[in-house]
Amino acid sequence: MKWHLTALALGFLLDLLLGDPHWAPHPVRAMGALISGLERLLRRMFPKTRGGELAGGAVLTVLVVSISAGVGAGVLYLCHLVSPWLRLGVETVLCYQLLAARALRDESMKVFKALKTGTLPEARRAVSMIVGRDTEALDETGVAKAAVETVAENASDGVIAPLLYMALGGGVLGLAYKAVNTMDSMVGYKNDKYLYFGRVAARLDDVLNYIPARLAGLLLCLGAALGGGSLTDAFRIWRRDKRNHKSPNSAQTEAAMAGALQVQLAGPSYYFGKLVEKPTIGDPCRPVTPEDIPRANRIMLLTAALAWAIFCVLPLGLMFLL
């Protein structure tokens, strides 16, 4: 426990310092390649029926989680045979790579910079890299709102949830969680192609994020107070609107962020050319502006630091004292 909490403590600091260099090998990109390859194989093996696709998706889920966590456990075990310090170094890098606070901040700030110094088409292209909705027709407010929503939503599954799982089970449990989360982002769509094939992965992702999302929503309310947002409104909107989404988890942090910034998020959006009606989150006190993107990032980073202190630094300190 001390070793993997130490690795997580150092990995979090590395994430804030270095972010995600695109040239470096990354376990999530390896998971993506594994998911794509297994999907092609399993679709040939299982019949194109509802039952066949559900079975194929279940096998995909078991294989991806098992391989991801198994490879990680094997590498760390071999490193430990050489030296516990080597294992600590490798697990530190692994924890760093499984966190996305700095990358989330950097990618969303590209949208902010495009809105402030570039053109609207450039801002639309920048935001299209971090959202799943259609962005071609978004105005400046729509682009800024999409970026803020992404920061809020990914504060949970990109930062708080990995922190929690790695605090509980080190890099291996972090890999298992990230494998499920990556599958959900690749095959967890409710369209003709993935409605049944991706259902098991999507449901498992909902289960794994159920507690972390609610912790993230509460912590984001506290992060709002530290980051200059409204603690009162963050908590009020979180309590009121945290279920305003088809996903049981996605609105938790969006609601807290909407209240913290005193804006309205969500609402109808276009996905793959189709208008999807979604309830709004928050009160329309004012329009979302580009300046809300750095504000959202400040709150997200402070929330991440708060979670790191509670999940990692505090128990690590108590272990060393006791």
CSV table of C-alpha atoms in Angstrom, one decimal:
chain,number,residue,atom,x,y,z
A,1,MET,CA,0.0,0.0,0.0
A,2,LYS,CA,2.8,2.4,0.9
A,3,TRP,CA,4.6,1.7,-2.4
A,4,HIS,CA,1.6,2.3,-4.7
A,5,LEU,CA,0.4,5.3,-2.8
A,6,THR,CA,3.9,6.8,-3.1
A,7,ALA,CA,3.9,6.0,-6.8
A,8,LEU,CA,0.5,7.7,-7.1
A,9,ALA,CA,1.7,10.7,-5.2
A,10,LEU,CA,4.6,11.1,-7.5
A,11,GLY,CA,2.6,10.3,-10.6
A,12,PHE,CA,0.1,13.0,-10.0
A,13,LEU,CA,2.9,15.6,-9.7
A,14,LEU,CA,4.4,14.3,-13.0
A,15,ASP,CA,1.0,14.6,-14.7
A,16,LEU,CA,0.7,18.3,-13.6
A,17,LEU,CA,4.3,18.9,-14.7
A,18,LEU,CA,4.5,17.1,-18.0
A,19,GLY,CA,1.0,16.4,-19.3
A,20,ASP,CA,0.7,13.9,-22.1
A,21,PRO,CA,3.5,14.2,-24.7
A,22,HIS,CA,1.9,12.8,-27.9
A,23,TRP,CA,5.2,11.3,-29.0
A,24,ALA,CA,5.5,9.0,-26.0
A,25,PRO,CA,4.1,5.5,-25.8
A,26,HIS,CA,0.9,5.4,-23.8
A,27,PRO,CA,-1.1,2.5,-22.3
A,28,VAL,CA,-4.4,4.0,-23.3
A,29,ARG,CA,-3.3,4.1,-27.0
A,30,ALA,CA,-2.3,0.5,-26.6
A,31,MET,CA,-5.7,-0.3,-25.2
A,32,GLY,CA,-7.3,1.4,-28.1
A,33,ALA,CA,-5.3,-0.7,-30.6
A,34,LEU,CA,-6.2,-3.9,-28.6
A,35,ILE,CA,-9.9,-3.0,-28.6
A,36,SER,CA,-10.0,-2.3,-32.3
A,37,GLY,CA,-8.2,-5.5,-33.1
A,38,LEU,CA,-10.3,-7.7,-30.9
A,39,GLU,CA,-13.5,-6.1,-32.1
A,40,ARG,CA,-12.7,-7.1,-35.7
A,41,LEU,CA,-11.9,-10.6,-34.6
A,42,LEU,CA,-14.9,-11.1,-32.4
A,43,ARG,CA,-17.3,-9.7,-35.0
A,44,ARG,CA,-16.2,-12.4,-37.4
A,45,MET,CA,-16.5,-15.1,-34.7
A,46,PHE,CA,-20.0,-14.2,-33.3
A,47,PRO,CA,-23.2,-14.1,-35.3
A,48,LYS,CA,-24.7,-10.7,-36.3
A,49,THR,CA,-27.7,-11.1,-34.0
A,50,ARG,CA,-28.6,-9.4,-30.8
A,51,GLY,CA,-27.5,-12.3,-28.7
A,52,GLY,CA,-24.3,-12.8,-30.7
A,53,GLU,CA,-23.3,-9.1,-30.4
A,54,LEU,CA,-24.0,-9.1,-26.7
A,55,ALA,CA,-21.8,-12.2,-26.3
A,56,GLY,CA,-19.1,-10.8,-28.4
A,57,GLY,CA,-19.1,-7.5,-26.5
A,58,ALA,CA,-19.0,-9.5,-23.2
A,59,VAL,CA,-15.9,-11.4,-24.4
A,60,LEU,CA,-14.3,-8.2,-25.6
A,61,THR,CA,-14.8,-6.7,-22.1
A,62,VAL,CA,-13.3,-9.7,-20.3
A,63,LEU,CA,-10.4,-9.9,-22.6
A,64,VAL,CA,-9.5,-6.2,-22.7
A,65,VAL,CA,-9.7,-5.9,-18.9
A,66,SER,CA,-7.8,-9.1,-18.3
A,67,ILE,CA,-5.0,-8.4,-20.8
A,68,SER,CA,-4.6,-4.8,-19.7
A,69,ALA,CA,-4.4,-5.5,-15.9
A,70,GLY,CA,-2.5,-8.8,-16.5
A,71,VAL,CA,0.2,-7.2,-18.5
A,72,GLY,CA,0.5,-4.4,-16.0
A,73,ALA,CA,0.7,-6.8,-13.1
A,74,GLY,CA,3.3,-8.9,-14.9
A,75,VAL,CA,5.5,-6.0,-15.7
A,76,LEU,CA,5.4,-4.7,-12.1
A,77,TYR,CA,6.1,-8.1,-10.7
A,78,LEU,CA,9.2,-8.6,-12.9
A,79,CYS,CA,10.4,-5.1,-11.9
A,80,HIS,CA,9.9,-6.0,-8.3
A,81,LEU,CA,12.1,-9.1,-8.7
A,82,VAL,CA,14.9,-6.8,-9.9
A,83,SER,CA,14.4,-4.1,-7.3
A,84,PRO,CA,11.5,-2.6,-5.4
A,85,TRP,CA,12.8,0.8,-6.4
A,86,LEU,CA,12.5,-0.2,-10.1
A,87,ARG,CA,8.9,-1.2,-9.5
A,88,LEU,CA,8.3,2.2,-7.8
A,89,GLY,CA,9.7,4.0,-10.7
A,90,VAL,CA,7.7,2.1,-13.3
A,91,GLU,CA,4.5,2.3,-11.3
A,92,THR,CA,5.0,6.0,-10.9
A,93,VAL,CA,5.2,6.5,-14.6
A,94,LEU,CA,2.1,4.2,-15.0
A,95,CYS,CA,0.1,6.3,-12.5
A,96,TYR,CA,1.2,9.5,-14.3
A,97,GLN,CA,0.1,8.2,-17.6
A,98,LEU,CA,-3.3,7.1,-16.3
A,99,LEU,CA,-4.2,10.6,-15.1
A,100,ALA,CA,-5.3,13.3,-17.5
A,101,ALA,CA,-5.6,16.6,-15.5
A,102,ARG,CA,-2.9,18.4,-17.3
A,103,ALA,CA,-3.9,17.0,-20.7
A,104,LEU,CA,-7.5,18.0,-20.1
A,105,ARG,CA,-6.4,21.5,-19.2
A,106,ASP,CA,-4.1,21.8,-22.2
A,107,GLU,CA,-6.5,20.6,-24.8
A,108,SER,CA,-9.4,22.8,-23.5
A,109,MET,CA,-7.1,25.8,-23.4
A,110,LYS,CA,-6.4,25.3,-27.1
A,111,VAL,CA,-10.1,26.1,-27.6
A,112,PHE,CA,-9.8,29.2,-25.4
A,113,LYS,CA,-6.8,30.4,-27.3
A,114,ALA,CA,-8.5,29.9,-30.7
A,115,LEU,CA,-11.6,31.8,-29.5
A,116,LYS,CA,-9.5,34.7,-28.2
A,117,THR,CA,-6.8,35.0,-30.9
A,118,GLY,CA,-7.9,32.8,-33.8
A,119,THR,CA,-11.0,32.3,-35.8
A,120,LEU,CA,-14.3,30.5,-35.1
A,121,PRO,CA,-13.5,27.7,-37.5
A,122,GLU,CA,-10.2,27.1,-35.7
A,123,ALA,CA,-12.1,27.0,-32.4
A,124,ARG,CA,-14.6,24.6,-33.8
A,125,ARG,CA,-11.7,22.3,-34.9
A,126,ALA,CA,-10.0,22.5,-31.5
A,127,VAL,CA,-13.2,21.6,-29.6
A,128,SER,CA,-14.0,18.8,-32.1
A,129,MET,CA,-10.9,17.1,-30.7
A,130,ILE,CA,-12.3,16.8,-27.2
A,131,VAL,CA,-16.1,16.3,-27.7
A,132,GLY,CA,-18.2,13.8,-29.5
A,133,ARG,CA,-20.9,16.2,-30.8
A,134,ASP,CA,-21.1,17.9,-34.1
A,135,THR,CA,-19.2,21.2,-34.0
A,136,GLU,CA,-19.5,22.6,-37.5
A,137,ALA,CA,-22.5,24.9,-36.7
A,138,LEU,CA,-21.5,26.0,-33.2
A,139,ASP,CA,-21.3,29.7,-32.4
A,140,GLU,CA,-18.7,31.1,-30.0
A,141,THR,CA,-21.0,30.5,-27.0
A,142,GLY,CA,-21.6,26.9,-28.2
A,143,VAL,CA,-17.9,26.2,-28.6
A,144,ALA,CA,-17.1,27.6,-25.1
A,145,LYS,CA,-19.9,25.7,-23.5
A,146,ALA,CA,-18.8,22.4,-25.1
A,147,ALA,CA,-15.3,23.0,-23.8
A,148,VAL,CA,-16.5,23.7,-20.3
A,149,GLU,CA,-18.8,20.6,-20.3
A,150,THR,CA,-15.8,18.5,-21.4
A,151,VAL,CA,-13.6,19.8,-18.5
A,152,ALA,CA,-16.4,19.2,-16.1
A,153,GLU,CA,-17.3,15.7,-17.3
A,154,ASN,CA,-13.7,14.5,-17.6
A,155,ALA,CA,-12.9,15.8,-14.2
A,156,SER,CA,-14.6,12.6,-13.0
A,157,ASP,CA,-13.5,9.8,-15.4
A,158,GLY,CA,-10.2,11.3,-16.4
A,159,VAL,CA,-8.9,12.5,-13.0
A,160,ILE,CA,-11.0,11.7,-9.9
A,161,ALA,CA,-11.9,8.1,-10.7
A,162,PRO,CA,-8.4,7.0,-11.7
A,163,LEU,CA,-7.1,8.7,-8.6
A,164,LEU,CA,-9.5,6.7,-6.4
A,165,TYR,CA,-8.9,3.4,-8.1
A,166,MET,CA,-5.1,3.7,-8.0
A,167,ALA,CA,-5.3,4.8,-4.4
A,168,LEU,CA,-7.2,1.5,-3.7
A,169,GLY,CA,-5.2,-0.9,-5.9
A,170,GLY,CA,-2.3,0.8,-7.5
A,171,GLY,CA,-1.4,0.9,-11.2
A,172,VAL,CA,-3.0,-2.5,-11.9
A,173,LEU,CA,-6.4,-1.5,-10.7
A,174,GLY,CA,-5.9,1.8,-12.5
A,175,LEU,CA,-5.3,-0.1,-15.8
A,176,ALA,CA,-8.4,-2.2,-15.2
A,177,TYR,CA,-10.5,0.9,-14.7
A,178,LYS,CA,-9.0,2.7,-17.7
A,179,ALA,CA,-9.6,-0.4,-19.9
A,180,VAL,CA,-13.3,-0.2,-19.2
A,181,ASN,CA,-13.4,3.5,-19.6
A,182,THR,CA,-11.6,3.3,-23.0
A,183,MET,CA,-13.9,0.6,-24.2
A,184,ASP,CA,-16.9,2.8,-23.3
A,185,SER,CA,-15.5,5.7,-25.3
A,186,MET,CA,-14.9,3.5,-28.3
A,187,VAL,CA,-17.8,1.0,-28.4
A,188,GLY,CA,-20.3,2.3,-25.8
A,189,TYR,CA,-22.5,4.2,-28.3
A,190,LYS,CA,-26.3,3.7,-28.6
A,191,ASN,CA,-26.3,3.5,-32.4
A,192,ASP,CA,-26.9,0.6,-34.8
A,193,LYS,CA,-23.3,-0.5,-34.7
A,194,TYR,CA,-22.7,-0.7,-31.0
A,195,LEU,CA,-26.2,-0.8,-29.3
A,196,TYR,CA,-25.6,-4.5,-28.3
A,197,PHE,CA,-21.9,-5.1,-29.0
A,198,GLY,CA,-20.9,-2.2,-26.6
A,199,ARG,CA,-23.6,-2.7,-24.0
A,200,VAL,CA,-21.6,-4.8,-21.5
A,201,ALA,CA,-18.7,-2.3,-21.6
A,202,ALA,CA,-21.0,0.7,-21.2
A,203,ARG,CA,-22.9,-0.9,-18.3
A,204,LEU,CA,-19.7,-1.8,-16.5
A,205,ASP,CA,-18.4,1.7,-17.0
A,206,ASP,CA,-21.5,3.0,-15.4
A,207,VAL,CA,-21.0,0.7,-12.4
A,208,LEU,CA,-17.3,1.6,-12.0
A,209,ASN,CA,-18.0,5.3,-12.2
A,210,TYR,CA,-21.1,5.4,-9.9
A,211,ILE,CA,-19.3,6.2,-6.7
A,212,PRO,CA,-16.3,8.2,-8.2
A,213,ALA,CA,-18.7,10.4,-10.1
A,214,ARG,CA,-20.6,11.3,-6.9
A,215,LEU,CA,-17.4,11.9,-5.0
A,216,ALA,CA,-16.2,14.1,-7.9
A,217,GLY,CA,-19.4,16.1,-7.9
A,218,LEU,CA,-19.1,16.8,-4.1
A,219,LEU,CA,-15.3,17.5,-4.4
A,220,LEU,CA,-15.9,19.9,-7.3
A,221,CYS,CA,-18.3,21.9,-5.1
A,222,LEU,CA,-15.4,22.3,-2.7
A,223,GLY,CA,-13.0,23.0,-5.5
A,224,ALA,CA,-15.3,25.8,-6.7
A,225,ALA,CA,-15.0,27.5,-3.3
A,226,LEU,CA,-11.2,27.3,-3.6
A,227,GLY,CA,-11.1,28.4,-7.2
A,228,GLY,CA,-13.3,31.5,-7.0
A,229,GLY,CA,-16.6,29.9,-8.0
A,230,SER,CA,-19.8,29.9,-6.0
A,231,LEU,CA,-19.8,27.1,-3.4
A,232,THR,CA,-23.5,27.8,-2.6
A,233,ASP,CA,-24.7,27.6,-6.2
A,234,ALA,CA,-22.4,24.7,-7.0
A,235,PHE,CA,-23.9,22.6,-4.2
A,236,ARG,CA,-27.4,23.7,-5.0
A,237,ILE,CA,-27.3,22.9,-8.7
A,238,TRP,CA,-25.4,19.7,-8.0
A,239,ARG,CA,-28.2,18.6,-5.7
A,240,ARG,CA,-30.9,19.7,-8.1
A,241,ASP,CA,-29.5,18.7,-11.6
A,242,LYS,CA,-27.1,15.8,-10.9
A,243,ARG,CA,-29.5,13.4,-12.6
A,244,ASN,CA,-30.3,15.5,-15.7
A,245,HIS,CA,-28.6,13.1,-18.1
A,246,LYS,CA,-29.3,9.7,-19.6
A,247,SER,CA,-26.1,8.5,-18.1
A,248,PRO,CA,-26.3,7.9,-14.3
A,249,ASN,CA,-23.0,9.6,-13.8
A,250,SER,CA,-22.3,12.3,-16.4
A,251,ALA,CA,-24.4,15.1,-14.9
A,252,GLN,CA,-22.7,14.9,-11.5
A,253,THR,CA,-19.7,17.1,-12.2
A,254,GLU,CA,-21.4,19.1,-15.0
A,255,ALA,CA,-24.1,20.1,-12.5
A,256,ALA,CA,-21.5,21.2,-9.9
A,257,MET,CA,-19.5,23.1,-12.5
A,258,ALA,CA,-22.6,24.8,-13.9
A,259,GLY,CA,-23.5,26.1,-10.4
A,260,ALA,CA,-19.9,27.1,-9.7
A,261,LEU,CA,-19.7,29.2,-12.8
A,262,GLN,CA,-23.4,30.3,-12.6
A,263,VAL,CA,-24.1,29.3,-16.2
A,264,GLN,CA,-26.4,26.8,-17.9
A,265,LEU,CA,-24.8,23.7,-19.6
A,266,ALA,CA,-26.0,20.7,-21.6
A,267,GLY,CA,-29.3,21.0,-23.6
A,268,PRO,CA,-30.0,19.8,-27.1
A,269,SER,CA,-27.0,19.0,-29.3
A,270,TYR,CA,-26.3,17.4,-32.7
A,271,TYR,CA,-24.6,14.0,-32.9
A,272,PHE,CA,-23.7,12.5,-36.2
A,273,GLY,CA,-26.2,14.9,-37.9
A,274,LYS,CA,-29.1,14.1,-35.6
A,275,LEU,CA,-30.5,16.4,-33.0
A,276,VAL,CA,-30.4,14.8,-29.5
A,277,GLU,CA,-32.7,16.4,-26.9
A,278,LYS,CA,-31.0,16.6,-23.5
A,279,PRO,CA,-32.2,18.4,-20.4
A,280,THR,CA,-30.3,21.5,-19.4
A,281,ILE,CA,-28.1,21.7,-16.3
A,282,GLY,CA,-27.8,24.9,-14.2
A,283,ASP,CA,-29.6,28.2,-14.4
A,284,PRO,CA,-29.2,30.6,-17.4
A,285,CYS,CA,-27.8,33.5,-15.2
A,286,ARG,CA,-25.6,34.6,-18.1
A,287,PRO,CA,-24.2,33.2,-21.4
A,288,VAL,CA,-21.1,30.9,-21.3
A,289,THR,CA,-18.1,32.9,-22.4
A,290,PRO,CA,-14.5,31.9,-23.5
A,291,GLU,CA,-13.3,33.1,-20.1
A,292,ASP,CA,-15.3,30.3,-18.5
A,293,ILE,CA,-12.8,27.8,-19.9
A,294,PRO,CA,-9.8,28.8,-17.8
A,295,ARG,CA,-12.2,29.3,-14.8
A,296,ALA,CA,-13.4,25.7,-15.3
A,297,ASN,CA,-9.9,24.5,-15.5
A,298,ARG,CA,-8.8,26.2,-12.3
A,299,ILE,CA,-11.7,24.6,-10.5
A,300,MET,CA,-11.0,21.2,-12.0
A,301,LEU,CA,-7.3,21.3,-11.1
A,302,LEU,CA,-8.0,22.4,-7.5
A,303,THR,CA,-10.6,19.6,-7.3
A,304,ALA,CA,-8.0,17.1,-8.5
A,305,ALA,CA,-5.5,18.4,-5.9
A,306,LEU,CA,-8.1,18.1,-3.2
A,307,ALA,CA,-8.9,14.5,-4.2
A,308,TRP,CA,-5.1,13.7,-4.4
A,309,ALA,CA,-4.7,15.0,-0.9
A,310,ILE,CA,-7.6,13.0,0.5
A,311,PHE,CA,-7.1,9.7,-1.4
A,312,CYS,CA,-3.3,9.6,-1.4
A,313,VAL,CA,-1.3,12.1,0.6
A,314,LEU,CA,-3.4,11.9,3.8
A,315,PRO,CA,-3.4,8.1,4.1
A,316,LEU,CA,0.2,7.9,3.0
A,317,GLY,CA,1.2,10.4,5.7
A,318,LEU,CA,-0.8,8.4,8.3
A,319,MET,CA,0.9,5.2,7.3
A,320,PHE,CA,4.4,6.7,7.7
A,321,LEU,CA,3.4,8.2,11.1
A,322,LEU,CA,1.9,5.0,12.4
